[in-house]
Short mmCIF file of C-alpha atoms in Angstrom, two decimals:
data_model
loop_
_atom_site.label_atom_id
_atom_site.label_comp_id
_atom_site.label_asym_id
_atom_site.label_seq_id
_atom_site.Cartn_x
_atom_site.Cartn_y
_atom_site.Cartn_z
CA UNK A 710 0.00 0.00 0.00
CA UNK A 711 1.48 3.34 -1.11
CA UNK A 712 1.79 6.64 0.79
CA UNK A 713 -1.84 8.13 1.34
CA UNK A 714 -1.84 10.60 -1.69
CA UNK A 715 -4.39 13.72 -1.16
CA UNK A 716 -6.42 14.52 -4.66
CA UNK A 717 -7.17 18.55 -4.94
CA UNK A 718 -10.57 19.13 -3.87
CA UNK A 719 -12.66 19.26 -7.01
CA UNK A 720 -16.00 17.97 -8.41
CA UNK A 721 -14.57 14.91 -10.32
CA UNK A 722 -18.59 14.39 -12.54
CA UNK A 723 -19.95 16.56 -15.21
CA UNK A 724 -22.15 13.38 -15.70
CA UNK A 725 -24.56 11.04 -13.09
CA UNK A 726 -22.27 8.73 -13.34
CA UNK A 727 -19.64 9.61 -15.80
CA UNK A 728 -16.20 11.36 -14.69
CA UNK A 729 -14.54 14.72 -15.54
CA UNK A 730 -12.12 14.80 -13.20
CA UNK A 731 -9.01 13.74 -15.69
CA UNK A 732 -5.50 13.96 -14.33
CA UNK A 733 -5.81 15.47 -10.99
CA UNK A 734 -2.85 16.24 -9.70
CA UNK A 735 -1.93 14.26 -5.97
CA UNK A 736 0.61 15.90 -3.40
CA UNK A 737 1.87 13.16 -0.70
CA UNK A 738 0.96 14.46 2.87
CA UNK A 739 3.56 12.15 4.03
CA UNK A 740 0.96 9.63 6.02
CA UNK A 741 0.04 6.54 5.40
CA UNK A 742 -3.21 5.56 4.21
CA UNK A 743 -6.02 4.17 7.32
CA UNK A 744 -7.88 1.54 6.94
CA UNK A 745 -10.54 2.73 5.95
CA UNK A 746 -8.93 3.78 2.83
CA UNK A 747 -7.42 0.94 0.57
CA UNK A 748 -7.71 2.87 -2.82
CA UNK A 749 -4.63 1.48 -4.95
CA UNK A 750 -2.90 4.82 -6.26
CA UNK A 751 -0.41 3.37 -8.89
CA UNK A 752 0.21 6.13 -11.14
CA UNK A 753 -2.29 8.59 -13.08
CA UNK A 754 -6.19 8.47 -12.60
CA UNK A 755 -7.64 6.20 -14.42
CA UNK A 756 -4.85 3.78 -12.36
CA UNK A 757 -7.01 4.39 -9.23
CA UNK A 758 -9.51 1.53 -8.54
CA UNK A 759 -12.69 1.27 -5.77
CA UNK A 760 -12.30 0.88 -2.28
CA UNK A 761 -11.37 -3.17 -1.41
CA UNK A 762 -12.12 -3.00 2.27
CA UNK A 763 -14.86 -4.32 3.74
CA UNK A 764 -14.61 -3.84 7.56
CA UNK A 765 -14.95 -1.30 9.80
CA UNK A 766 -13.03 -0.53 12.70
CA UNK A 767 -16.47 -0.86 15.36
CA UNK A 768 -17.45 -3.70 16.59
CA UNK A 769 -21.27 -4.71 14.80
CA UNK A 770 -23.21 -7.58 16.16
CA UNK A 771 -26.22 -7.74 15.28
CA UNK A 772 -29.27 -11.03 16.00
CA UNK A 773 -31.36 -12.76 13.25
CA UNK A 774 -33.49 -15.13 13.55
CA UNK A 775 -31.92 -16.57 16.42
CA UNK A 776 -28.53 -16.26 15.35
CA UNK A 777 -25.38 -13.50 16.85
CA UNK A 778 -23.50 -12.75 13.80
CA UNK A 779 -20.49 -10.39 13.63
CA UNK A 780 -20.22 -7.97 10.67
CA UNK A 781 -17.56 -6.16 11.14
CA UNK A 782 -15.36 -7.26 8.61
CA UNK A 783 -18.41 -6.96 5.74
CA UNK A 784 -20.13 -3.74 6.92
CA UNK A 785 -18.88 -1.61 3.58
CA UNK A 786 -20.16 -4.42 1.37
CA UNK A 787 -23.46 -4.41 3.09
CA UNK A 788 -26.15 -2.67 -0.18
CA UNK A 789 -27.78 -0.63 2.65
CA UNK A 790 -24.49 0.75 3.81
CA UNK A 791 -23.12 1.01 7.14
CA UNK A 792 -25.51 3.26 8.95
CA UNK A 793 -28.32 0.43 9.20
CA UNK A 794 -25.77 -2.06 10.17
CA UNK A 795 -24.42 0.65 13.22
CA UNK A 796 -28.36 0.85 13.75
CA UNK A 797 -28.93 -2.45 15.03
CA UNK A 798 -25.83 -3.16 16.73
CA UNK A 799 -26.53 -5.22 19.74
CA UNK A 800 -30.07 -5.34 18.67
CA UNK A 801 -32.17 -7.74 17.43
CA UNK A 802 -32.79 -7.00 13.26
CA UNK A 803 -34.69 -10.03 12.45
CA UNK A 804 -38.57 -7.55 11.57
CA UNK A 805 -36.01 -5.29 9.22
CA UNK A 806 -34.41 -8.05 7.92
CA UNK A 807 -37.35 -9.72 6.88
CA UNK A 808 -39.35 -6.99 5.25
CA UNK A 809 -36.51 -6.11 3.16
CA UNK A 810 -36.71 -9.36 1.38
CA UNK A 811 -33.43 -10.60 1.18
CA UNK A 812 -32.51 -13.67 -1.50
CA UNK A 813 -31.49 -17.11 -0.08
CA UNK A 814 -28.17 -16.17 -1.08
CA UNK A 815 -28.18 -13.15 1.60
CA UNK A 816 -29.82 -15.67 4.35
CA UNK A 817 -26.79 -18.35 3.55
CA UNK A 818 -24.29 -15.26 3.56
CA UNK A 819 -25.48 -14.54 7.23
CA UNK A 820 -24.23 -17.44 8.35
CA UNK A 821 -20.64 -17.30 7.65
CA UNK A 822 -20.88 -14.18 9.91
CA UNK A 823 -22.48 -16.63 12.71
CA UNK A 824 -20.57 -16.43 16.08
CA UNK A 825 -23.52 -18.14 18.35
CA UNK A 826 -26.08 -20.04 17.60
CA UNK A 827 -30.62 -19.83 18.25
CA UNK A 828 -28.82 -17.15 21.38
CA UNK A 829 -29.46 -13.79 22.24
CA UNK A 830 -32.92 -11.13 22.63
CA UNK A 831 -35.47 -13.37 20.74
CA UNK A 832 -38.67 -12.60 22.74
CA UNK A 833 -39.31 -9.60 20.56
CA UNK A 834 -42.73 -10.13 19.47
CA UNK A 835 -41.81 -8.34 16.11
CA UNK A 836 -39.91 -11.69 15.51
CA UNK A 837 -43.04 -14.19 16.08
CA UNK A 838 -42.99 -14.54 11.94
CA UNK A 839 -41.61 -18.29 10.60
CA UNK A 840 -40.18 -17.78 6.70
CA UNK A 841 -42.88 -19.03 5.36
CA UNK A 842 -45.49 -16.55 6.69
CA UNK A 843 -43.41 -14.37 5.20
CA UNK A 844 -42.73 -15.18 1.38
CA UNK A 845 -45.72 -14.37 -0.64
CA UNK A 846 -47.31 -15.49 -3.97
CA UNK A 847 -45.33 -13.00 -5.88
CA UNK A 848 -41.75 -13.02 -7.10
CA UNK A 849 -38.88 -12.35 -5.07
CA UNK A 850 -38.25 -9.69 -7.98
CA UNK A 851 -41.10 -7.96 -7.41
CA UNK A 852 -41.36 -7.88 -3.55
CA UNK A 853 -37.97 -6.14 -3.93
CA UNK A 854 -38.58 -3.68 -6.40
CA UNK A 855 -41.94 -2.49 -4.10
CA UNK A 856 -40.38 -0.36 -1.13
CA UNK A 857 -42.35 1.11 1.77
CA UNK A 858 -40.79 3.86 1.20
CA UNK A 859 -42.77 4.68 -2.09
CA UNK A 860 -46.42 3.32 -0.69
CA UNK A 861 -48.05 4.64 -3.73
CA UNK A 862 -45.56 3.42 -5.79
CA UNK A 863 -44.86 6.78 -7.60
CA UNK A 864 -41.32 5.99 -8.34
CA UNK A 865 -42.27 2.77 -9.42
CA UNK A 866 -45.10 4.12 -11.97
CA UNK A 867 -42.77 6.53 -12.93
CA UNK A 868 -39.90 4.42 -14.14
CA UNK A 869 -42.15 2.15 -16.01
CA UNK A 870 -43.71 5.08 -18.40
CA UNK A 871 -39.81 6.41 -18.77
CA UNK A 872 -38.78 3.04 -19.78
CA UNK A 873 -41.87 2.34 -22.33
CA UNK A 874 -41.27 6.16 -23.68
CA UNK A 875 -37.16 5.29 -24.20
CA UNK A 876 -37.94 2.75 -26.31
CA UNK A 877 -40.80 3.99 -28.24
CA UNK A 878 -38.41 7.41 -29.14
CA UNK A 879 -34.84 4.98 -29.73
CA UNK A 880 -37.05 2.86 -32.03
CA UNK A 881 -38.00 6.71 -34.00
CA UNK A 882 -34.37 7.81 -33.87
CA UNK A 883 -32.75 4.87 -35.17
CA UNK A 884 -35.14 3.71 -37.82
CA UNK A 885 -37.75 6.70 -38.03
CA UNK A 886 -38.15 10.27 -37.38
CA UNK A 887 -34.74 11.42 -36.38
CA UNK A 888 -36.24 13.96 -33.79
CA UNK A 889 -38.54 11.31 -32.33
CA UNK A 890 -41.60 13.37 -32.79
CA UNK A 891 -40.22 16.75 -31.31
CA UNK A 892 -39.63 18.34 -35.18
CA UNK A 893 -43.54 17.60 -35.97
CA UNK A 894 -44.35 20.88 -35.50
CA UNK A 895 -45.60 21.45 -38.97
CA UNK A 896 -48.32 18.79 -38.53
CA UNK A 897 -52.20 19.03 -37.73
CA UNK A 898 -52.25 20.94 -34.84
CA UNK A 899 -48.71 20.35 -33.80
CA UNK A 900 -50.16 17.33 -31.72
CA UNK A 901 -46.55 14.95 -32.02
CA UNK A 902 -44.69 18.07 -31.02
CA UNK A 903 -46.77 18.44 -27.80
CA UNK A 904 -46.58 14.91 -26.72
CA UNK A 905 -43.36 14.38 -27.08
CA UNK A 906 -42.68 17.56 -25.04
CA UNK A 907 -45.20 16.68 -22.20
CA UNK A 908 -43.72 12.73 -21.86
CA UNK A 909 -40.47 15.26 -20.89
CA UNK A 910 -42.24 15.67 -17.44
CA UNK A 911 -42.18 12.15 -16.25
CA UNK A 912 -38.80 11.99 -16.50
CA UNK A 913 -37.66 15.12 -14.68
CA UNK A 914 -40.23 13.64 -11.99
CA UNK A 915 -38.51 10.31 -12.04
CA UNK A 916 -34.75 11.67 -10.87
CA UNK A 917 -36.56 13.98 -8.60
CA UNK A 918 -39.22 11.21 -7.00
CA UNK A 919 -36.20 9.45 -5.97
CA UNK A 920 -35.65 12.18 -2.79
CA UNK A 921 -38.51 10.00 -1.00
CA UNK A 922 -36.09 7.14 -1.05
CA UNK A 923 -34.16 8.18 2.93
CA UNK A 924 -32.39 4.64 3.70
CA UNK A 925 -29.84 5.58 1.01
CA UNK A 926 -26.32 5.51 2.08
CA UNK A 927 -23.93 8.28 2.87
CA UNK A 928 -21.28 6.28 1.79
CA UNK A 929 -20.42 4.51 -1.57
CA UNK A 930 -20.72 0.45 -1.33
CA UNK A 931 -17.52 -1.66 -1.37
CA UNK A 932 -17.90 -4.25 -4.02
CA UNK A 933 -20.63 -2.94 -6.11
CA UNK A 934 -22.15 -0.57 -8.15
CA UNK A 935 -24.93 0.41 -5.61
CA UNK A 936 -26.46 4.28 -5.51
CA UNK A 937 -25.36 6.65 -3.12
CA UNK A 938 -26.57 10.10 -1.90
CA UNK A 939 -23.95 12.01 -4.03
CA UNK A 940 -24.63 9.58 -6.94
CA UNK A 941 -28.51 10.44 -6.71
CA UNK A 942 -27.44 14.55 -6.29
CA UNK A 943 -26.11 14.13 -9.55
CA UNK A 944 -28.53 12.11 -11.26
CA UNK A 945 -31.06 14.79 -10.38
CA UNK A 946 -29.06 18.12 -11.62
CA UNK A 947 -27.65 16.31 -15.17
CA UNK A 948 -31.44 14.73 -15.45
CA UNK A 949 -32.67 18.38 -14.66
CA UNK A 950 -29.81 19.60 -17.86
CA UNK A 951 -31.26 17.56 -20.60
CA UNK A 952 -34.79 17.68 -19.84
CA UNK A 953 -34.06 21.61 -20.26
CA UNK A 954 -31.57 21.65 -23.21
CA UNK A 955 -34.74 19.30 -25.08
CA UNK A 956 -36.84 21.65 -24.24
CA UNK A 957 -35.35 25.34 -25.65
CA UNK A 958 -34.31 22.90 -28.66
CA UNK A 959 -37.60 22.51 -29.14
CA UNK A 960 -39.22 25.71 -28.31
CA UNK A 961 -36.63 27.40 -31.26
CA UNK A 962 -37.47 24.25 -33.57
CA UNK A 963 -41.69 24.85 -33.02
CA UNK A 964 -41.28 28.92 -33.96
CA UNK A 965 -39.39 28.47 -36.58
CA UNK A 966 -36.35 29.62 -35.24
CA UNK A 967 -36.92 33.07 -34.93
CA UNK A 968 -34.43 34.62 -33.65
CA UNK A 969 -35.75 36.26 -30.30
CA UNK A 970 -36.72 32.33 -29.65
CA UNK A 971 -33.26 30.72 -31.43
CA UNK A 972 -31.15 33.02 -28.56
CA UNK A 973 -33.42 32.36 -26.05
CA UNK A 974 -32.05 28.95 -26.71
CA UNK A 975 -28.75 29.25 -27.18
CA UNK A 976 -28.34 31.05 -23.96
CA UNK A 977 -30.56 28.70 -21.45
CA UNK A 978 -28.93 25.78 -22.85
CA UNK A 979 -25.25 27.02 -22.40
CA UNK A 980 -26.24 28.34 -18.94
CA UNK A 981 -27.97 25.18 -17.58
CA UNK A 982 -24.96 23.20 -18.61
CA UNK A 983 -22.69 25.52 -16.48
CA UNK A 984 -24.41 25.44 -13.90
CA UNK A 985 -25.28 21.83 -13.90
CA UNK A 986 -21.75 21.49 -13.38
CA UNK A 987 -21.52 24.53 -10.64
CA UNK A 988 -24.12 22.24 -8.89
CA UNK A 989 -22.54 18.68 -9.04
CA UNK A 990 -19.30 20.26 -7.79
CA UNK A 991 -21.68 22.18 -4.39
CA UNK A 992 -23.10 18.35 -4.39
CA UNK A 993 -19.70 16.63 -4.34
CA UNK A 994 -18.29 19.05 -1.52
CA UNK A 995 -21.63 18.70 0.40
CA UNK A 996 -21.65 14.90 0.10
CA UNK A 997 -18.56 13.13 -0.93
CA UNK A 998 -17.98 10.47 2.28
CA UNK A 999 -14.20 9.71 1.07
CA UNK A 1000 -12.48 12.45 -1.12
CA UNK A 1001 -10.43 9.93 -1.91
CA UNK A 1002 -13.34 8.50 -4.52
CA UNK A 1003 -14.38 9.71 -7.63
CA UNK A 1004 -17.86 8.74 -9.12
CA UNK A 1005 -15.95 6.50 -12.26
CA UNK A 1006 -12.36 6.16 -11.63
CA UNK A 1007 -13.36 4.42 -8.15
CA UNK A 1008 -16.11 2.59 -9.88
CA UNK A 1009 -16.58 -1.10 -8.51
CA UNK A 1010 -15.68 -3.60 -11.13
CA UNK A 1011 -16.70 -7.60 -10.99
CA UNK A 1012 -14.49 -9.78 -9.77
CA UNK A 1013 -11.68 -11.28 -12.41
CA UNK A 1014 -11.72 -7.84 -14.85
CA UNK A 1015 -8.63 -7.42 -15.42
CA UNK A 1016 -6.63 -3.66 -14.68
CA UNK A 1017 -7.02 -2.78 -18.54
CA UNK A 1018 -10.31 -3.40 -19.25
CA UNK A 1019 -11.53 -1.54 -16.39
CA UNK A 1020 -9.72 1.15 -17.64
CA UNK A 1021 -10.89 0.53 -20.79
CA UNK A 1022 -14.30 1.65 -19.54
CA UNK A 1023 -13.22 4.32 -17.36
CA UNK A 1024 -11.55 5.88 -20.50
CA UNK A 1025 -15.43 5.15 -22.79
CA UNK A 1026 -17.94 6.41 -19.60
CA UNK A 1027 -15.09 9.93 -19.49
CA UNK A 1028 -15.62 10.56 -23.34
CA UNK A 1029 -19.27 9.64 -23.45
CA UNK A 1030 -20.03 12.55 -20.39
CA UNK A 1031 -18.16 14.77 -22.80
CA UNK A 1032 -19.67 14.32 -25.40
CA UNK A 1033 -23.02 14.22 -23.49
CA UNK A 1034 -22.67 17.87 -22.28
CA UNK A 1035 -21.73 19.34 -25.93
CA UNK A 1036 -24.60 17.19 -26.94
CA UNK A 1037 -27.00 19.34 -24.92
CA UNK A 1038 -25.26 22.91 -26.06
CA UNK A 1039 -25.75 21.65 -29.24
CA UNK A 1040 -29.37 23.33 -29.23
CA UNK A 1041 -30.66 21.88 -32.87
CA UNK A 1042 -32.19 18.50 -32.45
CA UNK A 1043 -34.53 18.27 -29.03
CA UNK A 1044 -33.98 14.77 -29.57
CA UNK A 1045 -30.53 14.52 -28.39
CA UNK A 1046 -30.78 15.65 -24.78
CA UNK A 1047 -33.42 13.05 -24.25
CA UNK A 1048 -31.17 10.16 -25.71
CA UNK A 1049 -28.10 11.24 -23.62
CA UNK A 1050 -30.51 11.36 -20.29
CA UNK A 1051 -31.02 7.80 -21.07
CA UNK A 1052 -27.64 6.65 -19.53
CA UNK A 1053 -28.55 8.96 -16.84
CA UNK A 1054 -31.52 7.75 -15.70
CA UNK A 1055 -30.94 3.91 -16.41
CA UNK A 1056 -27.58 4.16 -14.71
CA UNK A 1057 -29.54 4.84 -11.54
CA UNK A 1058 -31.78 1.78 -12.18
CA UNK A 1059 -29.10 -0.37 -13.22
CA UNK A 1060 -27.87 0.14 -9.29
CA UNK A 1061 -31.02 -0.67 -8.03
CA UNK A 1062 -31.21 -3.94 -9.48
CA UNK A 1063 -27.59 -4.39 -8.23
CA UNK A 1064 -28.47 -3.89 -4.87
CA UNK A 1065 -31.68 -5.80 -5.05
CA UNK A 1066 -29.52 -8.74 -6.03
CA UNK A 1067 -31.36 -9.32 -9.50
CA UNK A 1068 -28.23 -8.73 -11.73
CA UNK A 1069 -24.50 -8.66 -11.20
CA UNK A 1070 -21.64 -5.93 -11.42
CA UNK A 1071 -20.74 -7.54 -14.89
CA UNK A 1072 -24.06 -7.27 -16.14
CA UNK A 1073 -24.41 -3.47 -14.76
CA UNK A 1074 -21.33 -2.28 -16.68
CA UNK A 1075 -22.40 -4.32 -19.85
CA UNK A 1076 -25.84 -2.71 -19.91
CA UNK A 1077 -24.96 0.21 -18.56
CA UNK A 1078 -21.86 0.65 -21.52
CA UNK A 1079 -24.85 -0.23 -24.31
CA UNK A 1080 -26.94 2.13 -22.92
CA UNK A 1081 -24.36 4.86 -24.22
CA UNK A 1082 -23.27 3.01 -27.15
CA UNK A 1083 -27.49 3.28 -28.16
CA UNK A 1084 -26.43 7.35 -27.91
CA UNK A 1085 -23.80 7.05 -30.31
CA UNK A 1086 -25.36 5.01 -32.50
CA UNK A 1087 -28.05 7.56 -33.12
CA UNK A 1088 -25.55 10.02 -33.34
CA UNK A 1089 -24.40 7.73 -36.42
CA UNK A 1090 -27.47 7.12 -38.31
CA UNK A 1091 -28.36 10.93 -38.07
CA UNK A 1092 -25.27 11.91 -39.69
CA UNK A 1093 -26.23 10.12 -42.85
CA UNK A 1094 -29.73 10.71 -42.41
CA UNK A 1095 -29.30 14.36 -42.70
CA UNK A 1096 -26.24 14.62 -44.15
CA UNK A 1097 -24.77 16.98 -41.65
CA UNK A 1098 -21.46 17.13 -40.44
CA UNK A 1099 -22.35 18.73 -36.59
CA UNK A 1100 -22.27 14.75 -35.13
CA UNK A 1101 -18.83 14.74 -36.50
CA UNK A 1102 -18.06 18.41 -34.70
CA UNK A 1103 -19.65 17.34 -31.78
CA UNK A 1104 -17.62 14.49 -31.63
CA UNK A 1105 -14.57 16.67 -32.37
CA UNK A 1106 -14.90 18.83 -29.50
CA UNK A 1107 -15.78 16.06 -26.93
CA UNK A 1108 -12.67 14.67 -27.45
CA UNK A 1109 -10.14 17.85 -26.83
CA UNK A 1110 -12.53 19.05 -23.74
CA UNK A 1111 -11.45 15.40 -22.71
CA UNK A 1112 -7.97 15.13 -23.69
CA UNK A 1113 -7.64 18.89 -22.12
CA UNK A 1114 -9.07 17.13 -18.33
CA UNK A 1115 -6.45 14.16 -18.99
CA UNK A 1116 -3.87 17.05 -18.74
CA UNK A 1117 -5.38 18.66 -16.06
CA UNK A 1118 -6.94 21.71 -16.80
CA UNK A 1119 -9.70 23.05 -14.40
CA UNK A 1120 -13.31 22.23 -16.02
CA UNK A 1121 -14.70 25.61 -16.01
CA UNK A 1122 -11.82 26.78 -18.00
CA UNK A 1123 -12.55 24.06 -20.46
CA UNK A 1124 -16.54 24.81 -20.42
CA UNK A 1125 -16.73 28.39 -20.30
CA UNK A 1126 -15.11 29.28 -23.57
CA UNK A 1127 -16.91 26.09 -25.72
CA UNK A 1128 -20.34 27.85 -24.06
CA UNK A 1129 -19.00 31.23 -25.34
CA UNK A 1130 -18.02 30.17 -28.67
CA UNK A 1131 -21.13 28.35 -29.15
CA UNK A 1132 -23.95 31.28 -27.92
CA UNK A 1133 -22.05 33.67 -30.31
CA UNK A 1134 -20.80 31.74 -33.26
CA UNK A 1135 -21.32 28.19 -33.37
CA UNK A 1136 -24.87 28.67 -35.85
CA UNK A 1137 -22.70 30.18 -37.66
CA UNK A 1138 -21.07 26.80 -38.58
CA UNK A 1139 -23.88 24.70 -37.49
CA UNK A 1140 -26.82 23.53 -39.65
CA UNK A 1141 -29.13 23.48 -36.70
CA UNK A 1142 -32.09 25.07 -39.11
CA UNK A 1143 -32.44 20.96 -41.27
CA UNK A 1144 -34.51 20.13 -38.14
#
């Protein structure tokens, strides 16, 4: 284990879940690193891996169903972090254990922790409930997915029409209407335009439904890819971006681009990306738990990937968030700020299936990297579709705002003149008036 290296304090996510912090510089404070800190700091970023230690310092002993198990040494690992854990310490957790619904593969994982045996506080009439009083006629899938948390399942409800209305616009954008109804303003009435305006508001209600949600953790999960309350902060505020930056596309694109509405556009998108970015730093300093972590580079990876793969995808989710915020200043197509909030939005329930045990970190990172690769590929069948060569610049200037973090340039003077240079000059090179 090296020295403990100290990053500079900095907002390391211009994305949910997708890093901007590239090449931050470390300066040794000449201690060496606790326990509670076992990030491997090899080299340059993207050689910095997720947090491999489980335990906690604290004793934790905690009695289910009979049994006194120590956790100690598996408290980070634990997908409702370590607060509930602390929570029942010396307690009896059998009620809370048994209305979250854990898997047979949770109930035979308790028992490794086992240091006594049918002992302990088991009067608690809370615990009078045998296993099978407890498993319903439903699917283990579904009991987990329905929280008490979300009684009226709002979240729930919410998710579903967001998923249904993804795939209904994808289908458009890769083998239909480029614009996935937003450019039908010349139509009867304008109807398509509408609708695919007002199916916008479920999904800035579906990152911001997700406050009701209080058991998530402070801290980030050992092991896997499980949300946490910065994680969600950001969700929120780059959710918030698109659903705006779709919007002013399409408010320029319905009146014709006049020009009163075409700045009006130009200007609200640029802003909201700047300060979509001034807000996931305040969230970062606000809730980071371990600024030794950065939302990708310290991304949990499944056991057996090898050092170059994972950086394989750090290096893919860094250029996608790049290319995700030009995408929004782009301000021609309405379309494209809803296709880049789908990696936003599925990211976050992606995790939740994680830590519901119903798929693994492999197949997180697998659907999670198609869910951008979907983005690019309607980038790609728009560019010959319309013939237009703004993909291709978009593309362009992802890459040096990306190469320019790798060197370690500060963000906002990487941002600040692309926002500039697009508000006052960019339609000037664009062909944002085909939609």
């Amino acid at each position: 284990q090296p020295k403990r290296m100290t990053p500079r304090q900095d907002n390391d996510s211009d994305d949910n879940s997708l890093s901007t912090e590239i090449g931050t510089q470390l300066i040794s404070d000449g201690d060496s690193a606790p326990a509670s800190s076992s990030l491997r700091l090899r080299g340059g970023r993207f050689d910095r891996t997720a947090e491999r230690n489980s335990s906690i310092d604290e004793p934790c002993i905690i009695i289910i169903d009979g049994l006194t198990l120590d956790v100690a040494s598996w408290a980070r690992s634990h997908p409702g972090g370590v607060a509930v854990l602390r929570k029942f310490h010396n307690k009896n957790a059998t009620r809370d254990f048994r209305a979250a619904h854990h898997s047979e593969r949770a109930r035979n994982l308790m028992k490794r922790f086992a240091v006594a045996g049918k002992e302990g506080n088991n009067n608690d009439n809370n615990n009078n409930v045998s296993l099978s009083e407890e498993r319903t006629q439903y699917p283990r899938w579904i009991r987990k997915l329905v929280t008490h948390e979300d009684p009226y399942q709002l979240h729930k409800c919410l998710g579903l029409f967001c998923l249904l209305n993804y795939s209904y616009c994808f289908a458009l954008m890769l083998f239909g209407d480029p614009t996935a109804g937003f450019g039908s303003s010349r139509s009867k009435h304008g109807l398509a335009a509408f609708e695919a305006v007002l199916c916008l508001i479920p999904h800035a209600m579906l990152s911001l439904s997700s406050l009701i949600f209080r058991r998530v953790p402070k801290e980030r999960i050992v092991g896997r890819p499980v949300i946490w309350r910065e994680f969600r902060a950001h969700n929120i505020i780059f959710a918030t971006r698109s659903v705006v930056c779709s919007v002013v596309a399409w408010l320029s694109l319905y009146h014709n681009h006049a020009p009163a509405w075409r700045t009006m556009a130009l200007y609200v998108s640029g802003s909201t990306c700047l300060v979509s970015n001034v807000a996931a730093s305040w969230a970062t300093k606000s809730l980071r738990h371990d600024d030794m972590e950065s939302t990708t580079a310290t991304m949990p990876y499944w056991e057996g990937c090898s050092d170059q793969t994972e950086k394989v995808f750090k290096h893919f989710y860094a250029l996608a968030q790049f290319g995700a915020t030009v995408g929004c200043m782009m301000t021609s197509n309405p379309a494209w700020p809803l296709a880049i909030l789908l990696p936003i939005q599925g990211a976050s329930f992606l995790m939740t299936l994680v830590r519901k045990g119903i798929i693994s970190t492999m197949s997180y990172h697998m659907a999670y990297a198609f869910s951008l690769l979907l983005v690019f590929a309607v980038g790609v069948r728009q560019l010959f579709w319309m013939w237009s060569l703004d993909l291709v610049g978009l593309f362009v200037v992802a890459i040096m705002a990306y190469q320019g973090r790798r060197w370690g340039a500060n963000k906002f003077l990487i941002w600040i003149p692309i926002v500039l240079l697009r508000t006052t000059v960019g339609d000037d090179y664009l062909q944002w008036d085909i939609w």
